[in-house]
Short mmCIF file of C-alpha atoms in Angstrom, two decimals:
data_model
loop_
_atom_site.label_atom_id
_atom_site.label_comp_id
_atom_site.label_asym_id
_atom_site.label_seq_id
_atom_site.Cartn_x
_atom_site.Cartn_y
_atom_site.Cartn_z
CA UNK A 103 -0.11 -0.18 0.12
CA UNK A 104 1.40 3.65 -0.89
CA UNK A 105 2.21 5.86 1.92
CA UNK A 106 -0.59 8.51 2.42
CA UNK A 107 -1.42 11.52 4.64
CA UNK A 108 -3.89 11.43 6.34
CA UNK A 109 -6.43 14.40 7.26
CA UNK A 110 -9.68 15.04 9.50
CA UNK A 111 -11.84 17.29 7.94
CA UNK A 112 -12.37 20.13 10.10
CA UNK A 113 -15.61 21.75 7.99
CA UNK A 114 -17.34 20.67 4.70
CA UNK A 115 -16.04 23.29 3.37
CA UNK A 116 -12.29 22.62 4.47
CA UNK A 117 -13.04 19.32 2.86
CA UNK A 118 -14.20 19.77 -0.34
CA UNK A 119 -10.90 22.42 -0.90
CA UNK A 120 -8.43 19.87 0.17
CA UNK A 121 -9.70 16.97 -1.71
CA UNK A 122 -10.53 19.75 -4.79
CA UNK A 123 -7.03 21.15 -4.70
CA UNK A 124 -5.22 17.46 -4.86
CA UNK A 125 -5.88 15.45 -7.54
CA UNK A 126 -4.16 12.69 -5.74
CA UNK A 127 -6.74 12.98 -2.69
CA UNK A 128 -10.10 10.91 -1.34
CA UNK A 129 -12.33 11.50 0.88
CA UNK A 130 -13.08 8.56 3.54
CA UNK A 131 -16.67 8.40 5.14
CA UNK A 132 -17.09 4.62 6.49
CA UNK A 133 -14.11 3.23 4.11
CA UNK A 134 -15.43 -0.14 3.67
CA UNK A 135 -15.10 -0.04 0.27
CA UNK A 136 -11.85 2.23 -0.07
CA UNK A 137 -10.22 0.43 2.51
CA UNK A 138 -10.27 -2.60 0.50
CA UNK A 139 -9.12 -0.92 -2.69
CA UNK A 140 -6.09 0.74 -1.04
CA UNK A 141 -4.91 -2.87 -0.28
CA UNK A 142 -5.66 -4.59 -3.32
CA UNK A 143 -4.09 -1.64 -5.20
CA UNK A 144 -7.04 -0.80 -7.05
CA UNK A 145 -6.58 2.82 -5.89
CA UNK A 146 -3.65 4.32 -3.99
CA UNK A 147 -4.26 8.21 -3.53
CA UNK A 148 -1.80 10.46 -1.47
CA UNK A 149 -4.09 12.25 0.98
CA UNK A 150 -6.96 10.56 2.52
CA UNK A 151 -9.36 13.38 3.78
CA UNK A 152 -11.74 12.30 6.58
CA UNK A 153 -15.32 13.10 6.63
CA UNK A 154 -16.68 10.98 8.56
CA UNK A 155 -16.56 13.25 12.22
CA UNK A 156 -18.53 15.87 9.95
CA UNK A 157 -21.79 16.77 10.94
CA UNK A 158 -24.12 14.88 8.55
CA UNK A 159 -25.30 12.35 10.75
CA UNK A 160 -29.00 13.69 11.20
CA UNK A 161 -32.16 11.98 9.66
CA UNK A 162 -34.52 15.37 9.56
CA UNK A 163 -37.58 16.59 7.45
CA UNK A 164 -36.18 18.49 4.40
CA UNK A 165 -36.90 22.44 5.37
CA UNK A 166 -39.77 22.54 2.99
CA UNK A 167 -41.31 19.73 5.03
CA UNK A 168 -41.60 17.98 1.21
CA UNK A 169 -39.55 15.33 2.31
CA UNK A 170 -37.05 13.53 4.29
CA UNK A 171 -33.12 15.02 4.56
CA UNK A 172 -30.55 12.27 5.35
CA UNK A 173 -26.91 13.17 6.36
CA UNK A 174 -24.35 11.65 4.44
CA UNK A 175 -22.82 9.34 7.10
CA UNK A 176 -25.70 7.89 8.32
CA UNK A 177 -25.16 4.36 8.51
CA UNK A 178 -26.79 2.05 6.74
CA UNK A 179 -28.40 0.12 9.28
CA UNK A 180 -29.74 3.70 11.62
CA UNK A 181 -30.74 4.45 7.85
CA UNK A 182 -32.91 1.48 7.64
CA UNK A 183 -34.46 1.30 10.73
CA UNK A 184 -35.42 4.52 10.92
CA UNK A 185 -39.44 4.62 11.62
CA UNK A 186 -40.11 7.22 8.63
CA UNK A 187 -37.99 5.44 6.52
CA UNK A 188 -39.79 2.01 7.49
CA UNK A 189 -43.14 3.67 7.20
CA UNK A 190 -43.60 5.39 3.95
CA UNK A 191 -40.13 4.40 2.39
CA UNK A 192 -40.37 0.86 2.69
CA UNK A 193 -38.32 0.01 -0.70
CA UNK A 194 -35.24 1.77 0.63
CA UNK A 195 -35.42 0.09 4.06
CA UNK A 196 -35.71 -3.35 2.23
CA UNK A 197 -32.68 -2.20 0.47
CA UNK A 198 -30.52 -1.16 2.73
CA UNK A 199 -31.17 -4.96 4.40
CA UNK A 200 -30.55 -6.10 1.58
CA UNK A 201 -27.16 -5.38 1.49
CA UNK A 202 -23.85 -6.31 2.90
CA UNK A 203 -23.60 -7.66 6.16
CA UNK A 204 -24.90 -6.55 10.14
CA UNK A 205 -21.05 -5.28 10.44
CA UNK A 206 -20.52 -3.36 7.10
CA UNK A 207 -24.47 -2.37 7.56
CA UNK A 208 -23.11 -0.46 10.83
CA UNK A 209 -20.04 0.77 9.45
CA UNK A 210 -20.87 2.15 5.84
CA UNK A 211 -22.62 5.25 5.27
CA UNK A 212 -25.41 6.48 2.97
CA UNK A 213 -23.29 9.07 0.92
CA UNK A 214 -20.18 6.55 0.41
CA UNK A 215 -23.05 3.25 -0.33
CA UNK A 216 -23.89 5.89 -3.13
CA UNK A 217 -19.92 5.91 -4.39
CA UNK A 218 -19.10 2.61 -3.87
CA UNK A 219 -17.36 1.10 -6.99
CA UNK A 220 -17.90 -2.21 -8.91
CA UNK A 221 -17.06 -5.78 -8.22
CA UNK A 222 -16.24 -6.52 -11.68
CA UNK A 223 -13.88 -9.12 -10.22
CA UNK A 224 -11.82 -8.05 -12.72
CA UNK A 225 -12.26 -4.17 -11.99
CA UNK A 226 -10.97 -5.72 -8.46
CA UNK A 227 -7.85 -7.64 -9.56
CA UNK A 228 -4.93 -5.53 -10.40
CA UNK A 229 -3.28 -8.18 -12.16
CA UNK A 230 -5.77 -7.92 -15.19
CA UNK A 231 -6.61 -5.37 -17.71
CA UNK A 232 -9.24 -3.06 -17.13
CA UNK A 233 -10.50 0.05 -18.21
CA UNK A 234 -12.55 1.62 -15.17
CA UNK A 235 -8.82 1.26 -13.29
CA UNK A 236 -6.63 2.14 -15.99
CA UNK A 237 -7.96 3.98 -18.69
CA UNK A 238 -6.56 2.18 -22.07
CA UNK A 239 -5.97 -0.84 -20.91
CA UNK A 240 -8.48 -3.00 -22.37
CA UNK A 241 -11.69 -4.95 -20.92
CA UNK A 242 -10.76 -8.22 -19.55
CA UNK A 243 -14.83 -8.71 -18.90
CA UNK A 244 -15.65 -8.43 -22.65
CA UNK A 245 -13.91 -11.73 -23.52
CA UNK A 246 -13.85 -12.95 -19.77
CA UNK A 247 -16.09 -13.97 -16.80
CA UNK A 248 -19.29 -12.60 -18.01
CA UNK A 249 -21.90 -13.62 -15.78
CA UNK A 250 -22.52 -10.48 -13.34
CA UNK A 251 -21.89 -8.02 -16.91
CA UNK A 252 -24.26 -5.05 -17.35
CA UNK A 253 -26.83 -5.84 -20.06
CA UNK A 254 -28.13 -2.31 -20.83
CA UNK A 255 -26.02 0.82 -21.54
CA UNK A 256 -22.79 -0.45 -21.58
CA UNK A 257 -20.00 -0.32 -23.88
CA UNK A 258 -17.02 -1.68 -25.98
CA UNK A 259 -14.58 -0.39 -23.30
CA UNK A 260 -16.94 -1.56 -20.09
CA UNK A 261 -19.33 -3.67 -18.89
CA UNK A 262 -19.20 -3.24 -15.25
CA UNK A 263 -22.08 -2.87 -13.14
CA UNK A 264 -23.02 -0.07 -10.04
CA UNK A 265 -23.25 -2.17 -6.95
CA UNK A 266 -25.14 0.20 -4.40
CA UNK A 267 -28.70 -1.43 -3.51
CA UNK A 268 -29.75 1.80 -2.12
CA UNK A 269 -29.25 3.87 -5.16
CA UNK A 270 -31.64 1.33 -7.18
CA UNK A 271 -34.07 2.35 -4.33
CA UNK A 272 -33.45 6.06 -4.78
CA UNK A 273 -33.42 5.70 -8.06
CA UNK A 274 -37.04 4.70 -8.18
CA UNK A 275 -38.47 7.11 -5.52
CA UNK A 276 -36.91 10.04 -7.54
CA UNK A 277 -34.68 11.30 -4.48
CA UNK A 278 -31.48 13.25 -5.51
CA UNK A 279 -27.87 14.49 -3.32
CA UNK A 280 -26.93 17.51 -1.94
CA UNK A 281 -23.53 18.68 -3.25
CA UNK A 282 -20.89 20.45 -2.23
CA UNK A 283 -18.56 21.74 -3.93
CA UNK A 284 -16.05 25.26 -3.57
CA UNK A 285 -18.97 27.45 -4.74
CA UNK A 286 -22.06 26.39 -2.21
CA UNK A 287 -24.10 23.50 -2.77
CA UNK A 288 -26.40 22.15 -5.31
CA UNK A 289 -29.01 19.21 -5.97
CA UNK A 290 -28.39 16.47 -8.40
CA UNK A 291 -31.01 13.77 -9.25
CA UNK A 292 -30.16 10.75 -8.38
CA UNK A 293 -30.75 9.61 -11.90
CA UNK A 294 -28.29 12.12 -12.95
CA UNK A 295 -25.69 11.32 -10.36
CA UNK A 296 -24.09 7.77 -11.88
CA UNK A 297 -23.32 7.83 -15.69
CA UNK A 298 -23.23 4.96 -18.41
CA UNK A 299 -19.44 3.34 -19.72
CA UNK A 300 -19.43 5.16 -22.77
CA UNK A 301 -15.35 5.64 -23.36
CA UNK A 302 -14.94 6.79 -20.19
CA UNK A 303 -15.68 4.52 -17.90
CA UNK A 304 -13.11 5.22 -15.33
CA UNK A 305 -15.12 7.89 -13.87
CA UNK A 306 -18.46 6.62 -12.30
CA UNK A 307 -20.40 9.34 -11.39
CA UNK A 308 -21.20 13.07 -12.69
CA UNK A 309 -19.48 14.44 -9.80
CA UNK A 310 -16.34 16.99 -10.45
CA UNK A 311 -13.58 15.40 -8.09
CA UNK A 312 -14.05 17.39 -5.04
CA UNK A 313 -17.68 17.65 -4.91
CA UNK A 314 -18.77 16.24 -1.60
CA UNK A 315 -22.32 14.34 -1.41
CA UNK A 316 -23.78 15.72 1.63
CA UNK A 317 -27.05 14.70 2.23
CA UNK A 318 -29.86 12.85 0.14
CA UNK A 319 -33.30 14.00 -0.38
CA UNK A 320 -36.30 11.90 -0.42
CA UNK A 321 -39.11 13.51 -1.60
CA UNK A 322 -42.52 12.33 0.18
CA UNK A 323 -45.05 10.72 -1.97
CA UNK A 324 -48.25 7.80 -2.09
CA UNK A 325 -46.48 6.15 -4.37
CA UNK A 326 -43.18 5.81 -1.70
CA UNK A 327 -45.32 4.17 0.88
CA UNK A 328 -46.18 1.45 -1.51
CA UNK A 329 -42.70 0.41 -2.94
CA UNK A 330 -40.45 -2.73 -2.32
CA UNK A 331 -36.87 -3.51 -3.43
CA UNK A 332 -36.07 -7.49 -4.33
CA UNK A 333 -33.14 -8.87 -4.94
CA UNK A 334 -31.98 -11.97 -6.49
CA UNK A 335 -28.38 -13.42 -5.56
CA UNK A 336 -26.22 -16.45 -5.64
CA UNK A 337 -26.86 -17.12 -1.88
CA UNK A 338 -29.34 -16.18 0.49
CA UNK A 339 -27.58 -13.11 2.08
CA UNK A 340 -24.20 -11.35 2.10
CA UNK A 341 -23.65 -11.51 -2.00
CA UNK A 342 -24.38 -8.81 -4.23
CA UNK A 343 -27.18 -8.89 -6.92
CA UNK A 344 -27.36 -11.17 -10.06
CA UNK A 345 -30.27 -8.62 -10.61
CA UNK A 346 -32.45 -6.44 -8.22
CA UNK A 347 -35.71 -4.93 -8.75
CA UNK A 348 -36.82 -1.58 -6.82
CA UNK A 349 -40.81 -0.78 -7.50
CA UNK A 350 -43.73 1.75 -6.12
CA UNK A 351 -47.58 1.40 -7.27
CA UNK A 352 -50.33 3.04 -7.27
CA UNK A 353 -53.47 1.12 -8.72
CA UNK A 354 -56.97 3.08 -9.97
CA UNK A 355 -59.08 -0.07 -9.59
CA UNK A 356 -57.92 -2.63 -11.92
CA UNK A 357 -55.69 -0.64 -13.67
CA UNK A 358 -52.26 1.40 -12.59
CA UNK A 359 -52.71 4.66 -11.50
CA UNK A 360 -48.36 5.02 -11.56
CA UNK A 361 -45.71 2.80 -11.17
CA UNK A 362 -41.51 2.86 -10.35
CA UNK A 363 -39.43 0.52 -11.49
CA UNK A 364 -35.73 0.52 -11.14
CA UNK A 365 -32.99 -2.46 -11.43
CA UNK A 366 -29.95 -3.10 -10.29
CA UNK A 367 -27.16 -5.51 -11.38
CA UNK A 368 -28.13 -5.00 -14.84
CA UNK A 369 -25.69 -1.55 -15.88
CA UNK A 370 -23.30 1.07 -14.96
CA UNK A 371 -25.79 2.82 -13.21
CA UNK A 372 -29.53 2.18 -11.18
CA UNK A 373 -31.57 1.71 -13.85
CA UNK A 374 -35.14 3.29 -13.90
CA UNK A 375 -37.51 1.62 -16.43
CA UNK A 376 -39.30 4.64 -17.79
CA UNK A 377 -40.43 2.87 -20.65
CA UNK A 378 -41.76 -0.19 -19.23
CA UNK A 379 -43.15 2.36 -16.66
CA UNK A 380 -45.20 3.92 -19.26
CA UNK A 381 -46.66 0.59 -20.97
CA UNK A 382 -48.19 0.01 -17.72
CA UNK A 383 -49.71 2.75 -16.77
CA UNK A 384 -53.79 2.80 -17.22
CA UNK A 385 -53.41 -0.62 -18.42
CA UNK A 386 -55.07 -3.94 -16.13
CA UNK A 387 -51.89 -5.43 -13.92
CA UNK A 388 -50.94 -8.92 -14.93
CA UNK A 389 -47.76 -10.81 -14.57
CA UNK A 390 -48.15 -10.79 -18.59
CA UNK A 391 -48.67 -7.32 -18.85
CA UNK A 392 -45.43 -6.53 -16.73
CA UNK A 393 -43.65 -9.06 -18.56
CA UNK A 394 -44.22 -7.24 -22.05
CA UNK A 395 -43.29 -4.08 -20.29
CA UNK A 396 -40.39 -5.28 -19.25
CA UNK A 397 -39.72 -6.84 -23.02
CA UNK A 398 -40.23 -3.47 -24.30
CA UNK A 399 -37.47 -1.41 -22.16
CA UNK A 400 -35.02 -4.62 -22.21
CA UNK A 401 -35.44 -4.18 -26.51
CA UNK A 402 -32.07 -2.82 -26.85
CA UNK A 403 -30.19 -5.27 -24.11
CA UNK A 404 -26.92 -7.09 -25.26
CA UNK A 405 -26.42 -10.05 -23.29
CA UNK A 406 -23.39 -12.37 -23.99
CA UNK A 407 -23.52 -16.27 -22.88
CA UNK A 408 -23.17 -16.09 -19.59
CA UNK A 409 -25.47 -13.06 -18.57
CA UNK A 410 -28.40 -14.18 -20.70
CA UNK A 411 -30.00 -15.32 -17.74
CA UNK A 412 -30.46 -11.83 -16.75
CA UNK A 413 -33.45 -11.18 -19.27
CA UNK A 414 -35.92 -13.95 -17.42
CA UNK A 415 -34.23 -13.71 -14.22
CA UNK A 416 -35.32 -9.51 -14.58
CA UNK A 417 -38.76 -10.39 -16.24
CA UNK A 418 -40.05 -12.77 -13.60
CA UNK A 419 -38.65 -10.76 -11.04
CA UNK A 420 -40.48 -7.77 -12.01
CA UNK A 421 -43.55 -9.36 -12.40
CA UNK A 422 -43.45 -10.87 -9.26
CA UNK A 423 -42.42 -8.13 -7.48
CA UNK A 424 -45.45 -5.57 -8.89
CA UNK A 425 -48.25 -8.48 -8.75
CA UNK A 426 -47.74 -8.05 -5.41
CA UNK A 427 -47.30 -5.01 -4.54
CA UNK A 428 -50.47 -4.63 -6.17
CA UNK A 429 -52.73 -6.83 -4.45
CA UNK A 430 -51.52 -4.98 -1.44
CA UNK A 431 -52.68 -1.87 -3.01
CA UNK A 432 -56.11 -2.95 -3.95
CA UNK B 239 -4.03 8.10 19.22
CA UNK B 240 -5.48 6.43 21.86
CA UNK B 241 -7.86 3.90 22.21
CA UNK B 242 -9.91 2.14 24.76
CA UNK B 243 -9.79 -2.04 24.28
CA UNK B 244 -11.89 -3.86 27.24
CA UNK B 245 -11.53 -1.42 29.48
CA UNK B 246 -8.18 -0.21 29.83
CA UNK B 247 -7.14 2.71 28.22
CA UNK B 248 -4.55 2.25 25.43
CA UNK B 249 -2.15 5.10 23.46
CA UNK B 250 -0.36 4.30 19.94
CA UNK B 251 1.49 5.96 17.41
CA UNK B 252 0.23 4.47 13.94
CA UNK B 253 1.41 3.91 10.56
CA UNK B 254 -1.40 5.99 8.33
CA UNK B 255 -2.06 2.49 6.94
CA UNK B 256 -2.60 0.41 9.48
CA UNK B 257 -5.62 -0.98 9.99
CA UNK B 258 -7.49 -1.00 13.42
CA UNK B 259 -7.37 -5.08 13.20
CA UNK B 260 -3.57 -4.97 12.58
CA UNK B 261 -3.45 -2.01 15.80
CA UNK B 262 -4.86 -4.26 18.16
CA UNK B 263 -3.20 -7.41 17.50
CA UNK B 264 0.22 -6.96 15.86
CA UNK B 265 1.32 -2.84 18.27
CA UNK B 266 -1.37 -3.59 21.29
CA UNK B 267 -0.74 -7.71 21.43
CA UNK B 268 -4.20 -8.25 21.54
CA UNK B 269 -5.20 -11.38 20.01
CA UNK B 270 -8.50 -12.41 20.33
CA UNK B 271 -9.78 -10.42 16.82
CA UNK B 272 -8.95 -12.85 14.49
CA UNK B 273 -7.37 -11.57 10.93
CA UNK B 274 -8.91 -14.20 8.06
CA UNK B 275 -10.16 -12.21 4.52
CA UNK B 276 -8.77 -9.37 5.77
CA UNK B 277 -11.29 -8.24 3.42
CA UNK B 278 -14.43 -7.39 5.25
CA UNK B 279 -16.46 -10.70 4.21
CA UNK B 280 -15.78 -13.60 6.54
CA UNK B 281 -16.06 -11.52 9.96
CA UNK B 282 -13.60 -12.98 12.01
CA UNK B 283 -11.82 -9.71 13.27
CA UNK B 284 -15.01 -8.52 14.65
CA UNK B 285 -15.53 -6.27 17.56
CA UNK B 286 -17.89 -3.96 19.55
CA UNK B 287 -16.98 -0.06 19.17
CA UNK B 288 -18.90 2.46 20.40
CA UNK B 289 -21.21 -0.74 21.37
CA UNK B 290 -21.67 -1.20 17.73
CA UNK B 291 -20.05 -4.75 15.92
CA UNK B 292 -17.33 -3.49 13.29
CA UNK B 293 -14.90 -5.49 11.12
CA UNK B 294 -11.57 -3.78 12.22
CA UNK B 295 -9.87 -5.03 8.94
CA UNK B 296 -11.67 -2.18 7.05
CA UNK B 297 -11.09 0.46 9.57
CA UNK B 298 -7.86 2.67 9.42
CA UNK B 299 -6.91 2.72 13.12
CA UNK B 300 -6.67 6.80 12.44
CA UNK B 301 -9.82 7.29 12.11
CA UNK B 302 -10.60 5.48 15.26
CA UNK B 303 -9.21 7.70 17.56
CA UNK B 304 -10.67 7.96 21.19
CA UNK B 305 -13.24 5.00 20.26
CA UNK B 306 -14.04 2.55 23.11
CA UNK B 307 -13.37 -1.47 21.53
CA UNK B 308 -14.74 -4.54 23.38
CA UNK B 309 -13.21 -7.56 22.09
CA UNK B 310 -14.43 -11.05 22.71
CA UNK B 311 -11.72 -10.92 25.33
CA UNK B 312 -13.14 -7.96 27.28
CA UNK B 313 -16.88 -9.25 27.36
CA UNK B 314 -15.81 -11.80 30.12
CA UNK B 315 -15.90 -10.87 33.89
CA UNK B 316 -14.78 -12.89 36.34
CA UNK B 317 -17.17 -15.57 34.39
CA UNK B 318 -17.67 -15.38 30.87
CA UNK B 319 -20.59 -13.72 29.21
CA UNK B 320 -23.75 -15.36 28.51
CA UNK B 321 -22.81 -15.38 24.67
CA UNK B 322 -19.66 -17.08 25.69
CA UNK B 323 -21.40 -20.24 27.63
CA UNK B 324 -24.02 -20.32 25.48
CA UNK B 325 -20.91 -21.47 22.61
CA UNK B 326 -19.53 -23.60 24.52
CA UNK B 327 -23.07 -25.35 26.04
CA UNK B 328 -24.40 -26.37 22.52
CA UNK B 329 -20.82 -26.52 21.05
CA UNK B 330 -20.35 -23.61 18.59
CA UNK B 331 -16.69 -23.91 18.03
CA UNK B 332 -14.63 -26.27 16.70
CA UNK B 333 -11.01 -24.98 15.66
CA UNK B 334 -12.50 -21.74 17.36
CA UNK B 335 -10.64 -19.67 15.19
CA UNK B 336 -13.52 -17.73 13.60
CA UNK B 337 -15.02 -17.92 17.30
CA UNK B 338 -14.55 -14.43 19.07
CA UNK B 339 -15.59 -12.70 15.88
CA UNK B 340 -19.26 -15.03 16.15
CA UNK B 341 -19.33 -13.95 19.90
CA UNK B 342 -19.22 -10.13 18.95
CA UNK B 343 -21.85 -10.28 16.54
CA UNK B 344 -23.86 -12.81 18.42
CA UNK B 345 -23.25 -9.57 20.90
CA UNK B 346 -24.39 -6.91 18.45
CA UNK B 347 -27.00 -8.97 17.45
CA UNK B 348 -28.91 -9.31 20.57
CA UNK B 349 -28.26 -5.71 21.14
CA UNK B 350 -29.89 -4.63 17.59
CA UNK B 351 -33.05 -6.78 17.72
CA UNK B 352 -33.68 -5.11 21.27
CA UNK B 353 -33.74 -1.87 19.89
CA UNK B 354 -35.97 -3.24 17.36
CA UNK B 355 -33.27 -3.08 14.73
CA UNK B 356 -34.93 -4.85 11.51
CA UNK B 357 -33.39 -7.24 9.20
CA UNK B 358 -33.40 -8.90 5.65
CA UNK B 359 -36.41 -11.11 6.32
CA UNK B 360 -38.17 -9.40 8.64
CA UNK B 361 -41.42 -9.27 7.01
CA UNK B 362 -43.75 -6.65 8.72
CA UNK B 363 -41.21 -3.28 9.35
CA UNK B 364 -43.88 -1.48 11.75
CA UNK B 365 -41.87 -0.17 14.25
CA UNK B 366 -41.94 -2.40 17.43
CA UNK B 367 -42.05 -0.16 20.59
CA UNK B 368 -38.85 -0.32 22.07
CA UNK B 369 -39.63 1.97 25.80
CA UNK B 370 -42.03 -0.96 26.21
CA UNK B 371 -39.49 -3.70 26.15
CA UNK B 372 -40.67 -4.88 22.55
CA UNK B 373 -37.68 -6.24 19.85
CA UNK B 374 -37.70 -8.48 17.00
CA UNK B 375 -38.27 -11.86 17.80
CA UNK B 376 -34.66 -13.58 17.17
CA UNK B 377 -36.29 -16.61 15.25
CA UNK B 378 -34.16 -19.10 13.53
CA UNK B 379 -34.40 -17.10 10.58
CA UNK B 380 -33.76 -14.11 11.75
CA UNK B 381 -30.02 -15.51 13.46
CA UNK B 382 -29.47 -16.62 10.47
CA UNK B 383 -29.60 -13.65 8.41
CA UNK B 384 -28.53 -11.59 11.42
CA UNK B 385 -25.45 -14.07 11.49
CA UNK B 386 -24.46 -13.84 7.77
CA UNK B 387 -21.52 -11.97 7.96
CA UNK B 388 -19.29 -14.49 9.82
CA UNK B 389 -18.42 -17.61 8.34
CA UNK B 390 -17.26 -21.17 10.04
CA UNK B 391 -14.61 -23.13 7.97
CA UNK B 392 -15.27 -25.99 10.40
CA UNK B 393 -19.48 -25.42 10.01
CA UNK B 394 -19.97 -24.74 13.50
CA UNK B 395 -23.34 -22.99 12.36
CA UNK B 396 -26.02 -25.66 14.20
CA UNK B 397 -24.57 -25.11 17.44
CA UNK B 398 -23.78 -21.45 17.12
CA UNK B 399 -27.47 -21.16 15.77
CA UNK B 400 -28.15 -23.10 19.52
CA UNK B 401 -25.57 -20.77 20.88
CA UNK B 402 -27.42 -17.03 19.78
CA UNK B 403 -31.04 -18.77 20.22
CA UNK B 404 -30.37 -19.44 23.87
CA UNK B 405 -28.53 -16.24 24.74
CA UNK B 406 -31.50 -14.52 23.08
CA UNK B 407 -33.39 -15.76 25.61
CA UNK B 408 -31.57 -14.58 28.78
CA UNK B 409 -30.93 -11.05 27.84
CA UNK B 410 -28.12 -9.26 28.61
CA UNK B 411 -26.33 -9.31 31.45
CA UNK B 412 -25.18 -6.01 33.64
CA UNK B 413 -21.45 -6.01 33.35
CA UNK B 414 -21.76 -5.62 29.81
CA UNK B 415 -23.73 -2.56 30.30
CA UNK B 416 -20.54 -1.13 32.50
CA UNK B 417 -18.46 -1.88 29.34
CA UNK B 418 -17.01 -5.02 30.21
#
């Protein structure tokens, strides 16, 4: 591991200034992903700026009362256990509880969760080429082990998937992050936070170097209270998603009044299935209708031999998740 | 930096690259937390930090200045902690390597359930009235899920499950609330 300086941030402005002024500096939150990457040699910053003691550890109402504001340092376990999250945003609680282990959820933070990096095996194995780790070196996953590869929005440079469960639930519920930079704060809708790989797979997000996520904002809505998250994985617990579905629904009699669908495990970012949603609104909700709507969304999907299973798995998981939610909503 | 480890104040100088696990084991000679996978996947390095279970292999020591550490060793007072006793009674250990992490994790599980924290298998997310003593009932399914961050290569899971189930029925001893 390369030597690095450790700086304990004394204020948000101090943290932002220190990282923005040094291309080799990184923020340190809970560290559950970053410390592992330091050990593996996936990243080797010369300075770590510890933001974990900044006062962003509250869950409170937004100033306009229209939603919940979650500080970036709130541990995943506390967020999942929060009474308002459990009652008004069950998909968020379910997504958090589906992720990692009890110990890691105590340590990992909400902001860090969104910025965790892909678990593509080649990204984490520094002996192999990987464009995300070293731009221009090539993509080993294209011709290699392909079971976890993206099937939507991937490029010839990268087929890695985004690993956060929380981000998928947030994408379905129209959340935003509050970002601080050297000039002030701005809101970034969660759908605009992560990016597709294109020819710059080394960039996971649209944030500039030194931008600090200080909070997540979750808007209250009727549909969010009727939401859930379902994760399919290789073992019952403590594994990343093969595919996952965040869904929310409002019924208008037998027809779909409103619906939200976001997928994990399929793309470089949480994938909000807008086309599938549009197909379903106003129609009677049946498993067949959901499968057909999923297929519309998946029209551009590209699979390899090892990742082809994701299409039927996504179709079935989305159908079961939505029809169960709709039964409860009637 | 300083740490309180199992009730004793300790001060030490660390290279910034030192994990909390290595600081405990290599510098302070506290060998109860074990280095298994060293990547957060096996749970054998689990300790209680300020009362909550954490992985020390993914924690940089320097970021934990001033924290209160309780290892499996420190859980015992004059007698073994009820979780430790239950592990012995139910044969929840074979080689014993993962056991300190399992024990610390189990103590964390009992607290989290008492505080009403849900898990992946908790069907009803409606919050309990924890002030009235309501917590999450630790069914076998809940215990399995909540302990899933701790791996045992001997496969002593059946005994571990029995041990945690029994300890859950006993509540927590007073000495632990006092930090010992």
